[in-house]
Amino acid sequence: MRILVFSDIHANLTALEAVIADAGDFQATWCLGDLVGYGPDPNECIQRVSLLPKLTCLIGNHDAAALGRISPDTFNSEARQALLWTQKNLTEASLSFLKRLPETMIIEKIDSDGAAPFTLVHGSPRQPIWEYLLDSYTATRNFDYFDTPYCVVGHTHIPVIYHHTENERLARLLIPKSHTPLRLTPRLILNPGSVGQPRDRDPRAAYAIYDTAFQTWEYRRVDYDISEVQQRMEAVTLPARHIRRIAAGW
Ligand code: ZN
């Protein structure tokens, strides 16, 4: 089975469509949260994700904020402006989809290939909504907070893999090579990067394919029409800085 794994769409439907088209055949979908916030298409993205095959979807900090579970004051002024715009525009159907999303999910059994169990969260196993796994030290501490061989996270918008073995003090930080399937060996924390707002200076949409038969993780990038999204952001007067950053990847 091929599983499409992605995170941090941030209401960017054009990037999401590019990912789905590029992914080829897939039989299940893991979405690690932040479907909304920053971009112009929150309802369209939720609708599109909700129809993907065998969906497991987690809640992100922007999704929780859109539901009013996190105070807008915890965001900087531009993120707050985008949040208020999102709240004003979310439909009842979108709100009820977001309300049902869990903070943590353990996938025990995927299919007859007998793939190993996975823990899925948006931020980190220790703090599922908030914590950023940006360095080896923080990642190492988090290996104590899940029991499965593998954990998949989003939130940082940076594709990365942390590998931790019993006899090593610190987890190793690996930047995966795109379009190169990597065989999984315990224990790992895997981040597929961001669909709608990458922050590693590569503005292309990021995602991954997990192949349960071969036990491989293939991280990928795909081009999409960024200027078309920028124009739509301008049309609904989303913050200028957010419009600029999707073209530069920060
Ligand atoms: Zn995010």
Short mmCIF file of C-alpha atoms and ligand atoms in Angstrom, two decimals, residues 8 10 33-34 38 61-62 122 155-157 194 197 199, ligand 1:
data_model
loop_
_atom_site.label_atom_id
_atom_site.label_comp_id
_atom_site.label_asym_id
_atom_site.label_seq_id
_atom_site.Cartn_x
_atom_site.Cartn_y
_atom_site.Cartn_z
CA ASP A 8 0.75 22.22 6.78
CA HIS A 10 -2.29 26.26 5.17
CA GLY A 33 -2.63 19.19 10.52
CA ASP A 34 -2.67 22.94 9.84
CA TYR A 38 -2.21 31.94 5.99
CA ASN A 61 -2.19 24.77 16.08
CA HIS A 62 -3.75 26.92 13.33
CA HIS A 122 1.24 17.78 14.38
CA HIS A 155 4.60 21.95 12.16
CA THR A 156 8.15 23.17 11.34
CA HIS A 157 7.49 23.24 7.57
CA SER A 194 4.87 21.65 4.22
CA GLN A 197 4.14 27.22 2.96
CA ARG A 199 10.29 27.20 5.05
ZN ZN B 1 1.98 25.18 10.10
#
